[in-house]
Amino acid sequence: MNTELMNEELQDFIQKYDLYGCIQCGRCTGGCPVTVRTNLNVRRFVNDSLNKDMLDDLAKLPEIWDCTACNTCAVRCPKGLKPLEVLMGLRSILVVEQGTVQSTVRDALESVFLEGNPWSKSRAMRSDWMEGLDVKIAEPGEKVENLIFVCCTIAYDPRVQMQAKNLVKLLNKAGVDYGFIGEGEACCSSEVHHLGEDDLLEEMVESNTELLNEYDAARIVTISPHCLSAFKNQYPDLKAGVIHYTQLIAELLKEEKLTISKEFPQKIVYHDPCFLGKQNGVYDEPRAILGQIPGAEIVEFDRRRERSLCCEGGGGKMWVESDSKKERLAETRAKDAGELGASILAVACPFCVLTLDDAVKAKGLEEQMRVAEILEIIGDLVE
Amino acid sequence: MNNKPKIGVYVCHCGVNISKTVDIDAVVEFASRMPNVKVVRDYAYMCSDPGQLLIREDIEKEGLNRVVVASCSPRMHESTFRKTLAAAGLNSYYLEMANIREQCSWVHEDKEEATAKAKKIVYAAVAKARLLEPLYEKEVDVEPATLVIGAGIAGIQAALDIANAGFKVYLVEKTPSVGGRMSQLDKTFPTLDCSACILTPKMVDVANHPNVELLAYSQVEDITGYVGNFDVKVRKKARYVDVNKCTGCGVCSEECRLKNRIPSEFNMEMGKRAAIYLPFPQAVPAKYTIDPERCLFLTRGKCGKSPKCVDACSAGAINFEQEDEIAEFKVGTVIVATGFDVFDAARKPEYGYSDYPNVVTGLEFERLVSASGPTGGAVVLGEGEDAVVPKDIAFIKCVGSRDASVGNEYCSRVCCMYTAKLAHLVMEKVPGANVRIYYMDVRAFGKGFEEFYDRVRREGIRYIRGNPSEIFKRGEKLVVKVEDTLTATPLEDEVDMVVLAVGLEPRKDAREIIDILRLSQSGDRFYLEAHPKLAPVDTATDGVFLAGCAQGPKDIPDTVAQAKGAASSALVLLASGKVKIQAQISVVDQSTCRGCGYCVEICPYGAIDLVTVNRMGNLAQAAEVNEALCKGCGACAAACFSGSIQQKSFMDRQILPQIAVLGVM
Ligand SMILES: Cc1cc2nc3c(=O)[nH]c(=O)nc-3n(C[C@H](O)[C@H](O)[C@H](O)COP(=O)(O)OP(=O)(O)OC[C@H]3O[C@@H](n4cnc5c(N)ncnc54)[C@H](O)[C@@H]3O)c2cc1C
Ligand code: SF4
Ligand code: SF4
Ligand code: SF4
Ligand code: SF4
């Protein structure tokens, strides 16, 4: 590449991420949860990306894949930068321009392209979870109050499928106007962005926007906070607003369209998913829901809400393993929950379920507690 | 004077600022052919003495009665040349400026085009100059008194200076005592003077000064009028204590049923007070006040069998029947010295201020190290038997400042230094303490500041460059999660106590004064000065000045300096006793005014009112301009639908011909 071109690319990179705005205060790295187990120092990437000729080399450093996109660095930055996006930009240089990718990542991306989900499952099987359920599917053009968007992981992974099923149950009970999309639904591509494939992201955003805008929806309700974040940050042209299902359920409880009536004598601690909390500022609604469960005792982590600890489920980490042998953050989380004497580690995100499930096993805490998504908990408690 | 226009045109080179892009000779030649132009001259610096002399001599010898100066912006030298005209005996409003610098030579490169534009600008100015009319500046008397709002160190200092110069001062303070934030501080950087020791004498002086009328526990309700003549209305809140009888003995407070039950504002809610209280021992006036929101008798109509304070007070000072009083008076000038609030640390939840008692703010720590504070000056955590002395103490700077995530982009200017001061006090009071200060920059810009910073560091205080991101708990310890950016090392620093160096913010009630005085705010939401460099204590409203942290964060030396500046600006008006008012104000033709009131809404200075006029027997509404308030901004004239309101020197009959000639060239 000639130097002039190089310079132009660098200038674009600097502009895009506002690198000159950084004052090297260190709040990003200071808050970054993975620094306790990996070499990632995001501040250095913000700084070093200003150097000519370094972008390509920086993109090759393995630690750029340690970022979980928890967003801590961005919410803490006093100058409005999004340091994690610099890492995503570097991933993109590696993936899109240099074509160097791990096979797990390549498979996931290929699967999104071909099947509309990152799990190498058939597009035609996306709605299989609905079998035997009384699900309302909305037709394009139809007026619908709540257009429900199911996440790929929830649609296919048996461990978390129950979330969608229970949501159907609750919506039917509450008698609200809703509609699912069905087989046409495709990956929100939150994780495509985090895996550095911004060309594919762009394609998916375009086709998904077209699809979602076909409905006359008052709002879109996502089950996964990852879809929520993607829609809010990557989809500028969506007609309808987007909320998370916990916001909808909290609303229904408040309006008394739903009541949680069955006893659930458990000690529950709630873990704030980064994509719900730090990314979108939703802290109160999940707590409001859990607070309504009769017989349950709610305890809180010391590190909660804005100070919550990431479980390392986001940022493409489902497909990229880090070399670190140190304790996983999810394990730290499970251990803390154990010390609180919790019997239920509640979450509101399918990725958190998967990472924390593993962690509870790794820490040998299965006897004491189980991980449960909020929908999983309340599905059977509502009359 | 024969009023047939005889115009002199003076073209300035401004060194080479104008002449390098404008062909001066061509402009001169062109101007000499314009109608009514008698003399045309050019000169290197028209504003210099010899330049001005040229104009004067021509007025005197050639009998010029209009002058056009083609030079810089009127903002720059219009007043200079007005004086030149006046010195030659010509009404100074027979001047028209043609701005061929800012609006021509500085913004163009092509000499030919710039010259052509300069010619047009001069031609238009000449066209208007022909139609200029003389204007006369009026003077109004200045009421020889000042209102000072806020009695922190800024208000106290300004009040003292003005009172010492022999003028009356009304000093209005919202809280029961004067002193402001400075009274809460322990020592003061960079000299470590005891704050109370240097402040208390001033508090007493200002209260006892024969020229000062102190209205403590009072609030300004309304101010109307204009420079020299403000009418002020102040609400003196009921203290439920007769200040003439109260001796300040404090027996009532000792006896109050709510003694040690109410968080003390002065001690940042760390200590407790009674419902009848003195905010702090050195409070001035030393008169007790009953907190109407807490007092049992005032809130429930009953305090035991009989109010204990009444029983205790041998002076019979307590009076539950007392009501608010309204004081009304006239002043010539106003000084706003309402100070600041500290940043609310709960707005940065990552620091756990709302969760952990051992995370405190700088101002709370001031109270903790103060001998008059809740612990008598001991640095301890917890109370009674559980009290422990913290050994590992971390300070975090820039909390709520320089931080776009909370909307405060500015630097608070005092926290670097107060952090150094508080760290020094820890070293003095806690033997073996381990103090570290987490910072992103150290700003030690004032006199003696860098020296102080040097001294404090050498006492054994570690400065670690990194702004912490999060605080959480591990066992009994607080964990500060931070990166040491100089070594690129992420740390989890375990400490006993964290002090947040919270920044300064505009007061939450800042709007009250904005609404009363029509002040503006700068981007940082502090009150806006008229000019950041050349009019730092003035405001857009004549006769209203700013002092202290109300205008922006500053330390005590700067606050006092600015207070003295505000006092001197007020004194200029008070001492001269007269103030000239704008001549180029708006005038209303009440015979055509439709009384729509649009101009009333638009005027930023509140200078226009609707009045009832008698129009050939019919009563109608029409606008009327208050000559003393009008600043000649012209907003009303531009807005008026019927052209009834016009600004002198910018009348339609003057500016339309000016515009018209641009079309014929
Ligand atoms: C923790 C901390 C430590 C500091 N340490 C130092 C130091 O060591 N050295 C140093 O030089 N500076 C220090 N400062 C800065 C110092 O406190 C300020 O410079 C100073 O207090 C500013 O005085 P002021 O009069 O402008 O404002 P304030 O002290 O805020 O006084 C304003 C007064 O106006 C009153 N008021 C407000 N609104 C109204 C109203 N509408 N009507 C009537 N009255 C009203 C208030 O009640 C108050 O009494 C420190 C600041 C902080 C926060
Ligand atoms: S937090 Fe923001 S300003 Fe501070 S070092 Fe990181 S990117 Fe730079
Ligand atoms: S998003 Fe989270 S994991 Fe990634 S760099 Fe920022 S703080 Fe670290
Ligand atoms: S009336 Fe009672 S509560 Fe009120 S100040 Fe007197 S003693 Fe205290
Ligand atoms: S004075 Fe120092 S601590 Fe305060 S905001 Fe400025 S740099 Fe930060």
PDB file of N, CA and C in Angstrom, chain A residues 56-114:
ATOM      1  N   ASP A  56      -2.159  -2.094  10.984  1.00  0.00           N
ATOM      2  CA  ASP A  56      -2.152  -3.493  10.568  1.00  0.00           C
ATOM      3  C   ASP A  56      -1.543  -4.387  11.640  1.00  0.00           C
ATOM      4  N   ASP A  57      -0.470  -3.879  12.261  1.00  0.00           N
ATOM      5  CA  ASP A  57       0.179  -4.682  13.307  1.00  0.00           C
ATOM      6  C   ASP A  57      -0.708  -4.807  14.536  1.00  0.00           C
ATOM      7  N   LEU A  58      -1.362  -3.716  14.880  1.00  0.00           N
ATOM      8  CA  LEU A  58      -2.246  -3.761  16.051  1.00  0.00           C
ATOM      9  C   LEU A  58      -3.362  -4.775  15.831  1.00  0.00           C
ATOM     10  N   ALA A  59      -3.847  -4.828  14.584  1.00  0.00           N
ATOM     11  CA  ALA A  59      -4.955  -5.738  14.288  1.00  0.00           C
ATOM     12  C   ALA A  59      -4.549  -7.186  14.489  1.00  0.00           C
ATOM     13  N   LYS A  60      -3.246  -7.438  14.472  1.00  0.00           N
ATOM     14  CA  LYS A  60      -2.795  -8.828  14.619  1.00  0.00           C
ATOM     15  C   LYS A  60      -2.606  -9.255  16.072  1.00  0.00           C
ATOM     16  N   LEU A  61      -2.665  -8.281  17.001  1.00  0.00           N
ATOM     17  CA  LEU A  61      -2.448  -8.651  18.407  1.00  0.00           C
ATOM     18  C   LEU A  61      -3.632  -9.487  18.916  1.00  0.00           C
ATOM     19  N   PRO A  62      -3.341 -10.636  19.535  1.00  0.00           N
ATOM     20  CA  PRO A  62      -4.445 -11.524  19.932  1.00  0.00           C
ATOM     21  C   PRO A  62      -5.394 -10.898  20.937  1.00  0.00           C
ATOM     22  N   GLU A  63      -4.915  -9.950  21.751  1.00  0.00           N
ATOM     23  CA  GLU A  63      -5.799  -9.456  22.825  1.00  0.00           C
ATOM     24  C   GLU A  63      -6.974  -8.629  22.314  1.00  0.00           C
ATOM     25  N   ILE A  64      -6.930  -8.211  21.035  1.00  0.00           N
ATOM     26  CA  ILE A  64      -8.110  -7.466  20.566  1.00  0.00           C
ATOM     27  C   ILE A  64      -9.354  -8.355  20.619  1.00  0.00           C
ATOM     28  N   TRP A  65      -9.152  -9.663  20.683  1.00  0.00           N
ATOM     29  CA  TRP A  65     -10.284 -10.590  20.757  1.00  0.00           C
ATOM     30  C   TRP A  65     -10.735 -10.864  22.186  1.00  0.00           C
ATOM     31  N   ASP A  66     -10.065 -10.240  23.157  1.00  0.00           N
ATOM     32  CA  ASP A  66     -10.474 -10.455  24.551  1.00  0.00           C
ATOM     33  C   ASP A  66     -11.615  -9.540  24.974  1.00  0.00           C
ATOM     34  N   CYS A  67     -11.864  -8.513  24.205  1.00  0.00           N
ATOM     35  CA  CYS A  67     -12.928  -7.557  24.565  1.00  0.00           C
ATOM     36  C   CYS A  67     -14.292  -8.233  24.476  1.00  0.00           C
ATOM     37  N   THR A  68     -15.119  -8.015  25.506  1.00  0.00           N
ATOM     38  CA  THR A  68     -16.442  -8.632  25.552  1.00  0.00           C
ATOM     39  C   THR A  68     -17.539  -7.657  25.142  1.00  0.00           C
ATOM     40  N   ALA A  69     -17.128  -6.470  24.698  1.00  0.00           N
ATOM     41  CA  ALA A  69     -18.095  -5.423  24.310  1.00  0.00           C
ATOM     42  C   ALA A  69     -19.045  -5.075  25.447  1.00  0.00           C
ATOM     43  N   CYS A  70     -18.528  -5.159  26.663  1.00  0.00           N
ATOM     44  CA  CYS A  70     -19.388  -4.878  27.820  1.00  0.00           C
ATOM     45  C   CYS A  70     -19.770  -3.410  27.888  1.00  0.00           C
ATOM     46  N   ASN A  71     -19.000  -2.562  27.203  1.00  0.00           N
ATOM     47  CA  ASN A  71     -19.309  -1.128  27.112  1.00  0.00           C
ATOM     48  C   ASN A  71     -18.839  -0.315  28.312  1.00  0.00           C
ATOM     49  N   THR A  72     -18.172  -0.958  29.272  1.00  0.00           N
ATOM     50  CA  THR A  72     -17.717  -0.210  30.439  1.00  0.00           C
ATOM     51  C   THR A  72     -16.831   0.953  30.012  1.00  0.00           C
ATOM     52  N   CYS A  73     -15.890   0.667  29.115  1.00  0.00           N
ATOM     53  CA  CYS A  73     -14.952   1.716  28.702  1.00  0.00           C
ATOM     54  C   CYS A  73     -15.701   2.905  28.115  1.00  0.00           C
ATOM     55  N   ALA A  74     -16.741   2.648  27.352  1.00  0.00           N
ATOM     56  CA  ALA A  74     -17.458   3.749  26.704  1.00  0.00           C
ATOM     57  C   ALA A  74     -18.272   4.559  27.706  1.00  0.00           C
ATOM     58  N   VAL A  75     -18.931   3.888  28.653  1.00  0.00           N
ATOM     59  CA  VAL A  75     -19.721   4.680  29.606  1.00  0.00           C
ATOM     60  C   VAL A  75     -18.820   5.457  30.563  1.00  0.00           C
ATOM     61  N   ARG A  76     -17.618   4.977  30.783  1.00  0.00           N
ATOM     62  CA  ARG A  76     -16.737   5.685  31.716  1.00  0.00           C
ATOM     63  C   ARG A  76     -15.947   6.804  31.054  1.00  0.00           C
ATOM     64  N   CYS A  77     -15.721   6.703  29.745  1.00  0.00           N
ATOM     65  CA  CYS A  77     -14.850   7.681  29.073  1.00  0.00           C
ATOM     66  C   CYS A  77     -15.374   9.103  29.284  1.00  0.00           C
ATOM     67  N   PRO A  78     -14.525   9.990  29.813  1.00  0.00           N
ATOM     68  CA  PRO A  78     -14.999  11.354  30.067  1.00  0.00           C
ATOM     69  C   PRO A  78     -15.090  12.197  28.801  1.00  0.00           C
ATOM     70  N   LYS A  79     -14.578  11.687  27.708  1.00  0.00           N
ATOM     71  CA  LYS A  79     -14.538  12.511  26.496  1.00  0.00           C
ATOM     72  C   LYS A  79     -15.449  11.966  25.403  1.00  0.00           C
ATOM     73  N   GLY A  80     -16.304  11.031  25.763  1.00  0.00           N
ATOM     74  CA  GLY A  80     -17.301  10.559  24.803  1.00  0.00           C
ATOM     75  C   GLY A  80     -16.770   9.611  23.749  1.00  0.00           C
ATOM     76  N   LEU A  81     -15.575   9.040  23.934  1.00  0.00           N
ATOM     77  CA  LEU A  81     -15.089   8.046  22.973  1.00  0.00           C
ATOM     78  C   LEU A  81     -15.747   6.699  23.268  1.00  0.00           C
ATOM     79  N   LYS A  82     -15.672   5.821  22.269  1.00  0.00           N
ATOM     80  CA  LYS A  82     -16.118   4.447  22.477  1.00  0.00           C
ATOM     81  C   LYS A  82     -14.912   3.552  22.236  1.00  0.00           C
ATOM     82  N   PRO A  83     -14.049   3.405  23.235  1.00  0.00           N
ATOM     83  CA  PRO A  83     -12.790   2.678  23.027  1.00  0.00           C
ATOM     84  C   PRO A  83     -13.004   1.276  22.451  1.00  0.00           C
ATOM     85  N   LEU A  84     -14.067   0.581  22.894  1.00  0.00           N
ATOM     86  CA  LEU A  84     -14.267  -0.780  22.380  1.00  0.00           C
ATOM     87  C   LEU A  84     -14.415  -0.783  20.871  1.00  0.00           C
ATOM     88  N   GLU A  85     -14.991   0.291  20.304  1.00  0.00           N
ATOM     89  CA  GLU A  85     -15.195   0.332  18.864  1.00  0.00           C
ATOM     90  C   GLU A  85     -13.864   0.381  18.108  1.00  0.00           C
ATOM     91  N   VAL A  86     -12.824   0.912  18.771  1.00  0.00           N
ATOM     92  CA  VAL A  86     -11.497   0.897  18.154  1.00  0.00           C
ATOM     93  C   VAL A  86     -11.064  -0.557  17.962  1.00  0.00           C
ATOM     94  N   LEU A  87     -11.350  -1.360  18.989  1.00  0.00           N
ATOM     95  CA  LEU A  87     -10.994  -2.787  18.876  1.00  0.00           C
ATOM     96  C   LEU A  87     -11.811  -3.458  17.788  1.00  0.00           C
ATOM     97  N   MET A  88     -13.102  -3.081  17.696  1.00  0.00           N
ATOM     98  CA  MET A  88     -13.939  -3.674  16.649  1.00  0.00           C
ATOM     99  C   MET A  88     -13.413  -3.243  15.276  1.00  0.00           C
ATOM    100  N   GLY A  89     -12.942  -1.996  15.192  1.00  0.00           N
ATOM    101  CA  GLY A  89     -12.373  -1.501  13.940  1.00  0.00           C
ATOM    102  C   GLY A  89     -11.140  -2.302  13.550  1.00  0.00           C
ATOM    103  N   LEU A  90     -10.318  -2.631  14.559  1.00  0.00           N
ATOM    104  CA  LEU A  90      -9.116  -3.424  14.289  1.00  0.00           C
ATOM    105  C   LEU A  90      -9.497  -4.849  13.889  1.00  0.00           C
ATOM    106  N   ARG A  91     -10.500  -5.407  14.563  1.00  0.00           N
ATOM    107  CA  ARG A  91     -10.969  -6.751  14.184  1.00  0.00           C
ATOM    108  C   ARG A  91     -11.417  -6.730  12.731  1.00  0.00           C
ATOM    109  N   SER A  92     -12.065  -5.631  12.375  1.00  0.00           N
ATOM    110  CA  SER A  92     -12.589  -5.530  11.028  1.00  0.00           C
ATOM    111  C   SER A  92     -11.457  -5.474  10.002  1.00  0.00           C
ATOM    112  N   ILE A  93     -10.382  -4.769  10.341  1.00  0.00           N
ATOM    113  CA  ILE A  93      -9.234  -4.729   9.434  1.00  0.00           C
ATOM    114  C   ILE A  93      -8.724  -6.151   9.206  1.00  0.00           C
ATOM    115  N   LEU A  94      -8.665  -6.911  10.299  1.00  0.00           N
ATOM    116  CA  LEU A  94      -8.146  -8.263  10.214  1.00  0.00           C
ATOM    117  C   LEU A  94      -9.086  -9.172   9.417  1.00  0.00           C
ATOM    118  N   VAL A  95     -10.378  -9.075   9.748  1.00  0.00           N
ATOM    119  CA  VAL A  95     -11.340 -10.012   9.171  1.00  0.00           C
ATOM    120  C   VAL A  95     -11.673  -9.646   7.726  1.00  0.00           C
ATOM    121  N   VAL A  96     -12.016  -8.364   7.514  1.00  0.00           N
ATOM    122  CA  VAL A  96     -12.483  -7.966   6.199  1.00  0.00           C
ATOM    123  C   VAL A  96     -11.322  -7.763   5.229  1.00  0.00           C
ATOM    124  N   GLU A  97     -10.283  -7.029   5.694  1.00  0.00           N
ATOM    125  CA  GLU A  97      -9.232  -6.668   4.755  1.00  0.00           C
ATOM    126  C   GLU A  97      -8.178  -7.752   4.611  1.00  0.00           C
ATOM    127  N   GLN A  98      -7.832  -8.372   5.719  1.00  0.00           N
ATOM    128  CA  GLN A  98      -6.758  -9.345   5.635  1.00  0.00           C
ATOM    129  C   GLN A  98      -7.283 -10.776   5.554  1.00  0.00           C
ATOM    130  N   GLY A  99      -8.563 -10.929   5.841  1.00  0.00           N
ATOM    131  CA  GLY A  99      -9.165 -12.255   5.700  1.00  0.00           C
ATOM    132  C   GLY A  99      -8.589 -13.310   6.629  1.00  0.00           C
ATOM    133  N   THR A 100      -7.955 -12.845   7.704  1.00  0.00           N
ATOM    134  CA  THR A 100      -7.377 -13.820   8.646  1.00  0.00           C
ATOM    135  C   THR A 100      -8.370 -14.052   9.772  1.00  0.00           C
ATOM    136  N   VAL A 101      -8.961 -15.204   9.825  1.00  0.00           N
ATOM    137  CA  VAL A 101      -9.954 -15.449  10.876  1.00  0.00           C
ATOM    138  C   VAL A 101      -9.842 -16.860  11.414  1.00  0.00           C
ATOM    139  N   GLN A 102     -10.203 -16.998  12.683  1.00  0.00           N
ATOM    140  CA  GLN A 102     -10.265 -18.341  13.246  1.00  0.00           C
ATOM    141  C   GLN A 102     -11.426 -19.090  12.588  1.00  0.00           C
ATOM    142  N   SER A 103     -11.333 -20.410  12.551  1.00  0.00           N
ATOM    143  CA  SER A 103     -12.357 -21.168  11.829  1.00  0.00           C
ATOM    144  C   SER A 103     -13.724 -21.063  12.494  1.00  0.00           C
ATOM    145  N   THR A 104     -13.746 -20.989  13.846  1.00  0.00           N
ATOM    146  CA  THR A 104     -15.043 -20.867  14.521  1.00  0.00           C
ATOM    147  C   THR A 104     -15.742 -19.575  14.106  1.00  0.00           C
ATOM    148  N   VAL A 105     -14.932 -18.523  13.991  1.00  0.00           N
ATOM    149  CA  VAL A 105     -15.498 -17.232  13.604  1.00  0.00           C
ATOM    150  C   VAL A 105     -16.000 -17.302  12.172  1.00  0.00           C
ATOM    151  N   ARG A 106     -15.176 -17.893  11.301  1.00  0.00           N
ATOM    152  CA  ARG A 106     -15.556 -17.976   9.895  1.00  0.00           C
ATOM    153  C   ARG A 106     -16.867 -18.757   9.742  1.00  0.00           C
ATOM    154  N   ASP A 107     -16.983 -19.852  10.471  1.00  0.00           N
ATOM    155  CA  ASP A 107     -18.200 -20.657  10.384  1.00  0.00           C
ATOM    156  C   ASP A 107     -19.422 -19.869  10.835  1.00  0.00           C
ATOM    157  N   ALA A 108     -19.257 -19.147  11.944  1.00  0.00           N
ATOM    158  CA  ALA A 108     -20.392 -18.370  12.468  1.00  0.00           C
ATOM    159  C   ALA A 108     -20.831 -17.327  11.448  1.00  0.00           C
ATOM    160  N   LEU A 109     -19.841 -16.631  10.860  1.00  0.00           N
ATOM    161  CA  LEU A 109     -20.176 -15.570   9.911  1.00  0.00           C
ATOM    162  C   LEU A 109     -20.819 -16.153   8.647  1.00  0.00           C
ATOM    163  N   GLU A 110     -20.250 -17.250   8.189  1.00  0.00           N
ATOM    164  CA  GLU A 110     -20.788 -17.890   6.998  1.00  0.00           C
ATOM    165  C   GLU A 110     -22.234 -18.312   7.233  1.00  0.00           C
ATOM    166  N   SER A 111     -22.472 -18.820   8.423  1.00  0.00           N
ATOM    167  CA  SER A 111     -23.809 -19.285   8.762  1.00  0.00           C
ATOM    168  C   SER A 111     -24.811 -18.114   8.816  1.00  0.00           C
ATOM    169  N   VAL A 112     -24.353 -16.964   9.318  1.00  0.00           N
ATOM    170  CA  VAL A 112     -25.247 -15.796   9.323  1.00  0.00           C
ATOM    171  C   VAL A 112     -25.589 -15.437   7.888  1.00  0.00           C
ATOM    172  N   PHE A 113     -24.573 -15.474   7.041  1.00  0.00           N
ATOM    173  CA  PHE A 113     -24.773 -15.107   5.644  1.00  0.00           C
ATOM    174  C   PHE A 113     -25.747 -16.069   4.952  1.00  0.00           C
ATOM    175  N   LEU A 114     -25.533 -17.360   5.189  1.00  0.00           N
ATOM    176  CA  LEU A 114     -26.332 -18.355   4.470  1.00  0.00           C
ATOM    177  C   LEU A 114     -27.669 -18.654   5.140  1.00  0.00           C
TER     178      LEU A 114
END
